[in-house]
Short mmCIF file of N, CA and C and ligand atoms in Angstrom, two decimals:
data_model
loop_
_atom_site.label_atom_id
_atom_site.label_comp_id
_atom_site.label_asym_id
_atom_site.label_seq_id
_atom_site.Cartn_x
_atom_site.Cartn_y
_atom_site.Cartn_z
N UNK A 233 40.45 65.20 160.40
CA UNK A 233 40.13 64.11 159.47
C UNK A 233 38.74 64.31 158.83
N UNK A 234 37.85 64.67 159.50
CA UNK A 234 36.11 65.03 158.97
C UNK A 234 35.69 66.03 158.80
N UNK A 235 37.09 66.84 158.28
CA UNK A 235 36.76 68.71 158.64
C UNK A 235 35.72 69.08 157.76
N UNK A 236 35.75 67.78 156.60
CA UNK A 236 35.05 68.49 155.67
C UNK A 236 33.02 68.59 156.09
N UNK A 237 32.80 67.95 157.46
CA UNK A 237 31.87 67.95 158.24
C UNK A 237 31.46 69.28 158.55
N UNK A 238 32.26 70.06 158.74
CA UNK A 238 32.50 71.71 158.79
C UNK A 238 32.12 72.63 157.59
N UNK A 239 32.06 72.23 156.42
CA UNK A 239 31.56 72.46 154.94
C UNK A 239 30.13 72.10 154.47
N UNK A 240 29.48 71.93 155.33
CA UNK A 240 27.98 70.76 154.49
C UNK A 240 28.66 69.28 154.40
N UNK A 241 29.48 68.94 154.31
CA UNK A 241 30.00 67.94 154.37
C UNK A 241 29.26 67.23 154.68
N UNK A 242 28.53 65.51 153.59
CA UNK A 242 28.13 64.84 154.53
C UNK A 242 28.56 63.61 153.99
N UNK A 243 28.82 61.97 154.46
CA UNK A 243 29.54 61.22 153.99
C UNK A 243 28.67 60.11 153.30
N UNK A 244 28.80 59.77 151.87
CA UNK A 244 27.19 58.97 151.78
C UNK A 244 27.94 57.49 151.21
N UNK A 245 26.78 56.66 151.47
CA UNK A 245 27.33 55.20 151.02
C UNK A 245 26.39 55.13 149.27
N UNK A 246 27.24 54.59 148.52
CA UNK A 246 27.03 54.72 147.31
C UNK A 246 25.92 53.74 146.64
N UNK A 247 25.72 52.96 147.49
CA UNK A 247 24.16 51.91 147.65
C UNK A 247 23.06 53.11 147.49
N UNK A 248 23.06 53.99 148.49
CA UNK A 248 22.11 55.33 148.23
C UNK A 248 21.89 56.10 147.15
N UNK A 249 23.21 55.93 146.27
CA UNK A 249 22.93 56.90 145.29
C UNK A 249 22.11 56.34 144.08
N UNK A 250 21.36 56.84 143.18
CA UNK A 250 20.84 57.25 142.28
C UNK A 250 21.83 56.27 141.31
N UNK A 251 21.65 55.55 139.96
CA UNK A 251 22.20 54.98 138.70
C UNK A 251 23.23 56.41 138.30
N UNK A 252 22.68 57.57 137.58
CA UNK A 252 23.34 58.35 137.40
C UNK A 252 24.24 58.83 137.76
N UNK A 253 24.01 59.20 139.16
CA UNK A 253 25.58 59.45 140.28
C UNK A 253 26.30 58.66 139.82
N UNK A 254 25.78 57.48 140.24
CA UNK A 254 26.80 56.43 139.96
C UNK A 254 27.91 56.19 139.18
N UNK A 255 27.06 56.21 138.16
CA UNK A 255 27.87 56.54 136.86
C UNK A 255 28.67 57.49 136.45
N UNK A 256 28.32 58.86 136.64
CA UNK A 256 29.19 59.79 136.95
C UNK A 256 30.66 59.64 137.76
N UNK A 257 30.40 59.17 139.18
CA UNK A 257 31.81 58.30 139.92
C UNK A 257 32.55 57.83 138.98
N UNK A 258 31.79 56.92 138.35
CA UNK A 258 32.80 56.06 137.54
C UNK A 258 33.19 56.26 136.51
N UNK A 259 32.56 57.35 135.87
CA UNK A 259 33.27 57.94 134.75
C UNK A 259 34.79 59.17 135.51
N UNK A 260 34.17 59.32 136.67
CA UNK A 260 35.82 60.24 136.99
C UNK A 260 36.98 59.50 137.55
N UNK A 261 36.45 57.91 137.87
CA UNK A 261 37.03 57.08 138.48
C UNK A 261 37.84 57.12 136.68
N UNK A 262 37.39 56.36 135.72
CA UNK A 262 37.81 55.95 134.95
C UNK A 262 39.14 56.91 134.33
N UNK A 263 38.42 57.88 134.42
CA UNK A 263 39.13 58.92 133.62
C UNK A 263 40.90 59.14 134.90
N UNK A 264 41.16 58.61 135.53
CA UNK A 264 42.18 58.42 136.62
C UNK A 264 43.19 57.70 135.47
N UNK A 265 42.90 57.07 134.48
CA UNK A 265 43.68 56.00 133.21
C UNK A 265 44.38 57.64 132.90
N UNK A 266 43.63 58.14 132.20
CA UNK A 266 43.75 59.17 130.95
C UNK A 266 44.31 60.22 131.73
N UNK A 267 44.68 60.40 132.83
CA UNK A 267 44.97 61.38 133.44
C UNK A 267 46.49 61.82 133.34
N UNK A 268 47.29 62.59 132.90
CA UNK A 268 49.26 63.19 132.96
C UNK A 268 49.58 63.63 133.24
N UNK A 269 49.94 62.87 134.67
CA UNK A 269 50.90 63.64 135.74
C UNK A 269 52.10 62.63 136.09
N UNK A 270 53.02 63.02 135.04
CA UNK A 270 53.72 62.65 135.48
C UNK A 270 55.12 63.34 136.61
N UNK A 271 54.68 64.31 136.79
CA UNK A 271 55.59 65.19 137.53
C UNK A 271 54.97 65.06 139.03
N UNK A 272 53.91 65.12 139.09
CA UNK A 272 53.19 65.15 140.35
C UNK A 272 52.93 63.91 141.05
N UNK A 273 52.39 62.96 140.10
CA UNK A 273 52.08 61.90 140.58
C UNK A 273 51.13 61.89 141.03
N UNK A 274 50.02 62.74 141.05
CA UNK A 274 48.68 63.15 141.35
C UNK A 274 47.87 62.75 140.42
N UNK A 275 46.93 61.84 140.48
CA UNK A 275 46.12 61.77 139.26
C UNK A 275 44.83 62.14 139.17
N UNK A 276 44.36 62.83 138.58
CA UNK A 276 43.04 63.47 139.11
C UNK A 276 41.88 63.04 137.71
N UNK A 277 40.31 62.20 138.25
CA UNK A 277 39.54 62.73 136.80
C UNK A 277 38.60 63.32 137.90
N UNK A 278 37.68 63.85 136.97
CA UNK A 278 36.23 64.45 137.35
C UNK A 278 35.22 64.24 136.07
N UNK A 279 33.59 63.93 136.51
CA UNK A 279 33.06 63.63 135.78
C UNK A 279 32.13 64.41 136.15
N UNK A 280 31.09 65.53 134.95
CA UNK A 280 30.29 65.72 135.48
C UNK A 280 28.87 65.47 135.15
N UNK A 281 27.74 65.62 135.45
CA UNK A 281 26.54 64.70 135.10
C UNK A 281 25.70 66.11 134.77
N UNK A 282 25.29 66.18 133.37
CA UNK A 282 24.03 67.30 133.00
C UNK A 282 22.70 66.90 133.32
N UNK A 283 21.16 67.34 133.95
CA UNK A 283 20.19 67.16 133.50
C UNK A 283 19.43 66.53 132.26
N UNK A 284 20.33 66.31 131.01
CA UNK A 284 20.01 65.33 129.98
C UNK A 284 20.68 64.70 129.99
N UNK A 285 21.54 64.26 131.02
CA UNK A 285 21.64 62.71 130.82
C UNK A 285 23.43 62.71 130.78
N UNK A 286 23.95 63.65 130.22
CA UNK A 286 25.36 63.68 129.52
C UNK A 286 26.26 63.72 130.56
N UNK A 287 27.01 63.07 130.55
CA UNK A 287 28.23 63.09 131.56
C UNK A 287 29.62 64.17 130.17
N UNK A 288 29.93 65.17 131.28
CA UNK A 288 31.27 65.30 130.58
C UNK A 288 32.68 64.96 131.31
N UNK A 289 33.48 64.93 131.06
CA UNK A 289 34.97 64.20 131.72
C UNK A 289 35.67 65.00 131.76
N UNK A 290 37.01 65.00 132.46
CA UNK A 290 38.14 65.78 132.61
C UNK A 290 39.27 65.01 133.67
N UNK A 291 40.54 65.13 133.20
CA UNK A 291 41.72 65.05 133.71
C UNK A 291 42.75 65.52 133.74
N UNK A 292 43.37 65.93 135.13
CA UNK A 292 44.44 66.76 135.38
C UNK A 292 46.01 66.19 134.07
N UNK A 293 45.93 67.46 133.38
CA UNK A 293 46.98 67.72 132.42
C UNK A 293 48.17 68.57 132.91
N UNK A 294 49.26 67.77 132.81
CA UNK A 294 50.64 68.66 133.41
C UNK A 294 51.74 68.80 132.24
N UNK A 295 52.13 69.77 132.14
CA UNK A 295 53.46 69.97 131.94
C UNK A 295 54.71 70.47 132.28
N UNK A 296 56.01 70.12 131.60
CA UNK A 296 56.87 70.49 131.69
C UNK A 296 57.40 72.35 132.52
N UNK A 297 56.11 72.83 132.18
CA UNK A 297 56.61 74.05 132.24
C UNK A 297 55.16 74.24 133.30
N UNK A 298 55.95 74.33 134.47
CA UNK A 298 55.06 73.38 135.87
C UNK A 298 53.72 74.45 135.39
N UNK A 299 53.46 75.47 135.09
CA UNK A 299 52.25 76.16 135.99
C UNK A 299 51.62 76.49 134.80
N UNK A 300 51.60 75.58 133.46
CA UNK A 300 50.52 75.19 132.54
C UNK A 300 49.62 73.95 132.70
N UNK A 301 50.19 73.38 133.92
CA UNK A 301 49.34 72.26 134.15
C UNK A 301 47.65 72.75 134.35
N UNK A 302 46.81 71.84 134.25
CA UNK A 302 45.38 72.23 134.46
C UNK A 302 44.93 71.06 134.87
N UNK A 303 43.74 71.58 135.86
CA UNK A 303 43.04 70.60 137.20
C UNK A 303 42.09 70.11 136.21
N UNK A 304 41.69 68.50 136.73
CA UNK A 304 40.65 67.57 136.12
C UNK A 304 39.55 68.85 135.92
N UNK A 305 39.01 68.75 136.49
CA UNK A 305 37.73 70.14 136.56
C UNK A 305 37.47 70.78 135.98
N UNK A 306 38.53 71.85 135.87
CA UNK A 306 38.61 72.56 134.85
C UNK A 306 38.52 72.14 133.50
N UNK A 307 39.31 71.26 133.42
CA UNK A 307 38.57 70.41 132.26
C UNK A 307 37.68 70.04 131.72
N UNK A 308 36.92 68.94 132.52
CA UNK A 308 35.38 68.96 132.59
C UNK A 308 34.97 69.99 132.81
N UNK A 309 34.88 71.10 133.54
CA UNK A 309 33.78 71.98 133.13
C UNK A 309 33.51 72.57 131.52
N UNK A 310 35.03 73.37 131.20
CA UNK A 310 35.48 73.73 130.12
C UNK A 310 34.66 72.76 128.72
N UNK A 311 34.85 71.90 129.06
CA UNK A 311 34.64 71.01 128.27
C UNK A 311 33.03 71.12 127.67
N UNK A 312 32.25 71.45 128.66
CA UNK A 312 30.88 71.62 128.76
C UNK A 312 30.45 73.06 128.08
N UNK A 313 31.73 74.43 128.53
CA UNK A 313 31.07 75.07 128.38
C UNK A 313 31.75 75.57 126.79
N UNK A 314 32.16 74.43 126.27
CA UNK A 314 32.49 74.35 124.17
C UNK A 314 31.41 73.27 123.95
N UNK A 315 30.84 72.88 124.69
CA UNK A 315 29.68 71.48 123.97
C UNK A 315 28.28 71.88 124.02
N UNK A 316 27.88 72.84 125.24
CA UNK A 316 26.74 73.15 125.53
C UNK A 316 26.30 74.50 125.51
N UNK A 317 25.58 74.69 125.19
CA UNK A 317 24.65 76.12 125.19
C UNK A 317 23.98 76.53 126.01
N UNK A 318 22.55 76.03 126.97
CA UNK A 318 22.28 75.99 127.66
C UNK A 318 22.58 74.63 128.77
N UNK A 319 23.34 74.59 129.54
CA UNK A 319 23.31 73.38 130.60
C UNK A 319 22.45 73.76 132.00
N UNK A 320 22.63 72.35 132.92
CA UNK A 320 22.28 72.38 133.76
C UNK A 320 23.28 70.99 134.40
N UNK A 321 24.12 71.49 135.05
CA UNK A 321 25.30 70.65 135.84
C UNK A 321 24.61 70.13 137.18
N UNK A 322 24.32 68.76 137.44
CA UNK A 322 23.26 68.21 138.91
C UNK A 322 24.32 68.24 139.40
N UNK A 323 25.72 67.46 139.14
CA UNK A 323 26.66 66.94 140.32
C UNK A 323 27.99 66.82 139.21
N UNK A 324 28.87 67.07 139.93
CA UNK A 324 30.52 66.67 139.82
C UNK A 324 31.25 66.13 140.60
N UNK A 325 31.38 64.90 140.31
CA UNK A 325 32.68 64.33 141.02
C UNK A 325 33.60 64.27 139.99
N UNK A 326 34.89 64.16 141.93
CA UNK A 326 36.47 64.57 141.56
C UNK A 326 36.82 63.41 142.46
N UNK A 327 38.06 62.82 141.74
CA UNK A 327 37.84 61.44 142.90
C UNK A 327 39.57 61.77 142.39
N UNK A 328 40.93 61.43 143.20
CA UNK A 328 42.25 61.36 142.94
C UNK A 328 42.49 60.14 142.84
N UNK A 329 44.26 59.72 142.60
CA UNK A 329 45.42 58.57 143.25
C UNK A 329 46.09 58.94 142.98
N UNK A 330 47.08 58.27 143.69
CA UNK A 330 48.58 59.40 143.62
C UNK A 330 49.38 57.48 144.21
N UNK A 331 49.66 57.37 143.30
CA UNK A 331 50.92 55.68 143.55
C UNK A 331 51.75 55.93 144.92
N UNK A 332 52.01 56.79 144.97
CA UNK A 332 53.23 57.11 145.86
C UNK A 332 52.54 57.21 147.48
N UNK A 333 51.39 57.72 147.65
CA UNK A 333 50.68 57.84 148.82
C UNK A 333 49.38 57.50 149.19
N UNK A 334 48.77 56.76 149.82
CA UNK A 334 47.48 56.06 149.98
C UNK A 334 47.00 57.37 150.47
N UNK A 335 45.62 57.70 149.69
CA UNK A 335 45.05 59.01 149.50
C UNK A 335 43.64 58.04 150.60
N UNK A 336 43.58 58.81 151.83
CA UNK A 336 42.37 58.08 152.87
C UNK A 336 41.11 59.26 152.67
N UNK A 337 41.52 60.16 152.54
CA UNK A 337 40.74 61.54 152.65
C UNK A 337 40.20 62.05 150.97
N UNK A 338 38.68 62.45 150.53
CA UNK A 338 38.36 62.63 149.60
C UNK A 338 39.49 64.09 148.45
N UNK A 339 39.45 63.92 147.40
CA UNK A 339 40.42 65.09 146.89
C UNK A 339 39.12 66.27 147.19
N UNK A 340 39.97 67.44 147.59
CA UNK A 340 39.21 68.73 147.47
C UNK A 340 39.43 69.48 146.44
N UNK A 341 38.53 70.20 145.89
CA UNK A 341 39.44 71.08 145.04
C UNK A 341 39.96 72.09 144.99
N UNK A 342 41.33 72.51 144.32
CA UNK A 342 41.95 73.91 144.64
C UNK A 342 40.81 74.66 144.36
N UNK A 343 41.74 76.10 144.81
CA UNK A 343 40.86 77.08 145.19
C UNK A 343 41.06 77.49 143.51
N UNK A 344 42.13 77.38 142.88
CA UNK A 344 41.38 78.05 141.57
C UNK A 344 40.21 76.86 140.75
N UNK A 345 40.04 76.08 140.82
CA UNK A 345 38.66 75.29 140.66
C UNK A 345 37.36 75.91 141.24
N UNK A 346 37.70 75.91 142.41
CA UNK A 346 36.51 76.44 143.35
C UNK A 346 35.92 77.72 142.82
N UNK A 347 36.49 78.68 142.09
CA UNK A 347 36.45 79.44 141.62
C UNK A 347 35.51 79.21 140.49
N UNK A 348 36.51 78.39 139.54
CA UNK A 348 35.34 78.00 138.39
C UNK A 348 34.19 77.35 138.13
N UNK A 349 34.23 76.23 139.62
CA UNK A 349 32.57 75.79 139.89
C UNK A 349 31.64 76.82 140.42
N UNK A 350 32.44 78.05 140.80
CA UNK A 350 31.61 79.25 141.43
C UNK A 350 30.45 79.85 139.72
N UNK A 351 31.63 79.81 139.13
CA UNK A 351 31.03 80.77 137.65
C UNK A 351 30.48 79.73 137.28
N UNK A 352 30.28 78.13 136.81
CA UNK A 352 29.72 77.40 136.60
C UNK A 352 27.74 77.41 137.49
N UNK A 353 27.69 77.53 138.18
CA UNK A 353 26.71 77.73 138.68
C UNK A 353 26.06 78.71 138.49
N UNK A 354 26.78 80.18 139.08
CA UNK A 354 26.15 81.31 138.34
C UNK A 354 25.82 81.35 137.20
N UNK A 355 26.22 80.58 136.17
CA UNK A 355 25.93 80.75 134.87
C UNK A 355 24.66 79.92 134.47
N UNK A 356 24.74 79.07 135.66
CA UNK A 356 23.28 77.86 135.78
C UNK A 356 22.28 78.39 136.67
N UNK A 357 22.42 78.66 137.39
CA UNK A 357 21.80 79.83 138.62
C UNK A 357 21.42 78.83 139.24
N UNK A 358 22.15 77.95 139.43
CA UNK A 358 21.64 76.30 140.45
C UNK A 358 23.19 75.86 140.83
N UNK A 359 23.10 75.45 141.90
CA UNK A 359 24.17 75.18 142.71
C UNK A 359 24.37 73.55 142.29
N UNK A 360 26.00 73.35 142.29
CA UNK A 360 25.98 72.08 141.73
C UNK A 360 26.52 71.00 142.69
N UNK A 361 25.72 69.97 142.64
CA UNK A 361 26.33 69.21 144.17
C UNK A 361 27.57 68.75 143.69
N UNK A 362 28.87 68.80 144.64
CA UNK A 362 29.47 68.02 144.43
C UNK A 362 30.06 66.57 145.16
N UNK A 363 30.56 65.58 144.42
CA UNK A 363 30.92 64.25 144.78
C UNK A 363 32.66 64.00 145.27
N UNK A 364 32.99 63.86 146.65
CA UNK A 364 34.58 63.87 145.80
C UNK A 364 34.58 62.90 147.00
N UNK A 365 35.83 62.34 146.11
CA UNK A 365 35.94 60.64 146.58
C UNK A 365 37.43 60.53 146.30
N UNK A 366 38.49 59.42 146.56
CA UNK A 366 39.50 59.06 146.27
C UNK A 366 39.48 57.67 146.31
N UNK A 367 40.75 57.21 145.58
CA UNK A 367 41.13 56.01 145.48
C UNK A 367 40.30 55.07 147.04
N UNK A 368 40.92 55.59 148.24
CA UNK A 368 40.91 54.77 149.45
C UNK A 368 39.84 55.78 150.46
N UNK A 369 39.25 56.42 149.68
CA UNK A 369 38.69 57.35 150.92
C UNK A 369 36.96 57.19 150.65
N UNK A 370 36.04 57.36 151.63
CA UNK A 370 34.86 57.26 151.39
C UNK A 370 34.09 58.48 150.59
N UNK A 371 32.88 58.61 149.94
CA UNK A 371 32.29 59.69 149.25
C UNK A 371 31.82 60.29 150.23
N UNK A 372 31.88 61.69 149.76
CA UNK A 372 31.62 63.11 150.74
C UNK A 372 30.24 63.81 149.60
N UNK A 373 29.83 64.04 150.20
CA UNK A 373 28.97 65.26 149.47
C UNK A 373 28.86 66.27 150.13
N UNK A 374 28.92 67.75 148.71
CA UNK A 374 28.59 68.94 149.38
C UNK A 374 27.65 69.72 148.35
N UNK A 375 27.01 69.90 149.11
CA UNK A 375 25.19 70.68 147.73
C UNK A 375 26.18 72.05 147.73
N UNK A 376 26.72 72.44 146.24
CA UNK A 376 26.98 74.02 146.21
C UNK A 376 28.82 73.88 146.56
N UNK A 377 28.79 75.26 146.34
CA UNK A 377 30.52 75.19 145.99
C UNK A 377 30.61 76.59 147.55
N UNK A 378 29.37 77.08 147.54
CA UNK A 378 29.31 78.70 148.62
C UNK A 378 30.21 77.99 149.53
N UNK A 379 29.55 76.95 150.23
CA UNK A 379 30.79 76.56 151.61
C UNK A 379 32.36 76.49 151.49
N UNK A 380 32.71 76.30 150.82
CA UNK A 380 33.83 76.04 150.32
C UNK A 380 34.54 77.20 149.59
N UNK A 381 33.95 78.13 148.91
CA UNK A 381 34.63 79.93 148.73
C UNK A 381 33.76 80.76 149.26
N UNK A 382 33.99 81.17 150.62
CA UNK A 382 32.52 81.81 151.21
C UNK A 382 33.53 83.59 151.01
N UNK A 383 32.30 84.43 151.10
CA UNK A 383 33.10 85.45 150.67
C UNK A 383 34.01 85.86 149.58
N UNK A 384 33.35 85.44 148.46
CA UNK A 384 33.95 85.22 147.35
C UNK A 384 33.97 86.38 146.21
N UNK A 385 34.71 86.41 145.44
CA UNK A 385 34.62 87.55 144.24
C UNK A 385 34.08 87.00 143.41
N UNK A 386 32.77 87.62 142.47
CA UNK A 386 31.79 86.51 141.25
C UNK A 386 31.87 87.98 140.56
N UNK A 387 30.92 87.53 139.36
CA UNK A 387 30.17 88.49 138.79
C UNK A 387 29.93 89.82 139.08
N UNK A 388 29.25 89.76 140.58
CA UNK A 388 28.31 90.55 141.63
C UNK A 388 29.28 91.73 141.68
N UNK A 389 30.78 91.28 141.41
CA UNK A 389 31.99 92.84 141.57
C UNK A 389 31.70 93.47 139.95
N UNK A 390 31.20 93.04 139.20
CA UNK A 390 31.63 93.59 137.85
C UNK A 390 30.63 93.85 137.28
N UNK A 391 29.14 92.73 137.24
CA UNK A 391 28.15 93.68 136.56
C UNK A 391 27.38 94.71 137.80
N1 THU B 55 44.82 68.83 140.65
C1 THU B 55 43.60 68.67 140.06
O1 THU B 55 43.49 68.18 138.92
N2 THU B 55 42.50 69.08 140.75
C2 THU B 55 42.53 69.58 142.01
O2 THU B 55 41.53 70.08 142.50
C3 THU B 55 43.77 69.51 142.78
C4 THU B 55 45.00 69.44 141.96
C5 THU B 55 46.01 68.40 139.91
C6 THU B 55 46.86 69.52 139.39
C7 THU B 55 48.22 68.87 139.29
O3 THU B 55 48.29 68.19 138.05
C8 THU B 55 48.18 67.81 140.39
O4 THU B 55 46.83 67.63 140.74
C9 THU B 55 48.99 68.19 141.64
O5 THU B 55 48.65 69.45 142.08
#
């Protein structure tokens, strides 16, 4: 149940956080509306919060033709990296609901996400905390994405 205690994992009450965090939550909370899954029933947003201030958004998009679907995340990141030139990403939260199953445990993200918060950072050369929360589950934080793809393929294989 607390594996993610095993990750940096640590569980924070949202009284603690910062206006900005905050806001961020609730922009990935929000973005749970805008989210199309209707095949899955998974609803995923993520919001993420720049150093100036900018939150960008994202929600899991599905289709018909199952394995064009794309994760909230990816989204929001993507999203950032057609808007911005130079960024600096502090934090991302990913918060789920899914109608069909009371989600108690924060959403994690797949491993092809994990991937792209990997290149997201490298490209910032700052590790980006992330927030992930669900409908019914408490907020987790983890500083950095390393715990979570340890031993990983980056850059470091190619240049
Ligand atoms: N999904 C995300 O958006 N992010 C994740 O990290 C986990 C999975 C979406 C993809 C698909 O639309 C649905 O959740 C079920 O896998």
């Amino acid at each position: 149940m607390e594996k993610w205690k095993d990750y940096n994992g640590e569980l924070v009450n949202i009284s603690t956080l910062s206006d900005p965090i905050v806001r961020c939550i609730e922009e990935a909370n929000n973005q749970l509306d805008m989210a199309y899954a209707p095949y899955s029933n998974f609803f995923v947003g993520a919001a993420a919060l720049l150093d100036n201030g900018k939150i960008y958004t994202g929600c899991n998009q599905e289709n018909a033709s199952y394995p064009l679907c794309i994760c909230a995340e990816r989204v929001a990141l993507y999203n950032i990296g057609t808007q911005e030139k130079d960024f600096y990403i502090q934090a991302l939260a990913i918060t789920a609901h899914n109608p069909n199953k009371r989600l108690d445990s924060p959403c994690m993200p797949c491993g092809a996400c994990r991937q792209v918060i990997q290149e997201f950072e490298h490209r910032q050369n700052r590790p980006i905390t992330l927030y992930l929360t669900s409908k019914n589950s408490p907020i987790i934080r983890i500083n950095g994405i390393e715990s979570l793809l340890p031993v990983s393929f980056s850059k470091n294989d190619l240049l």
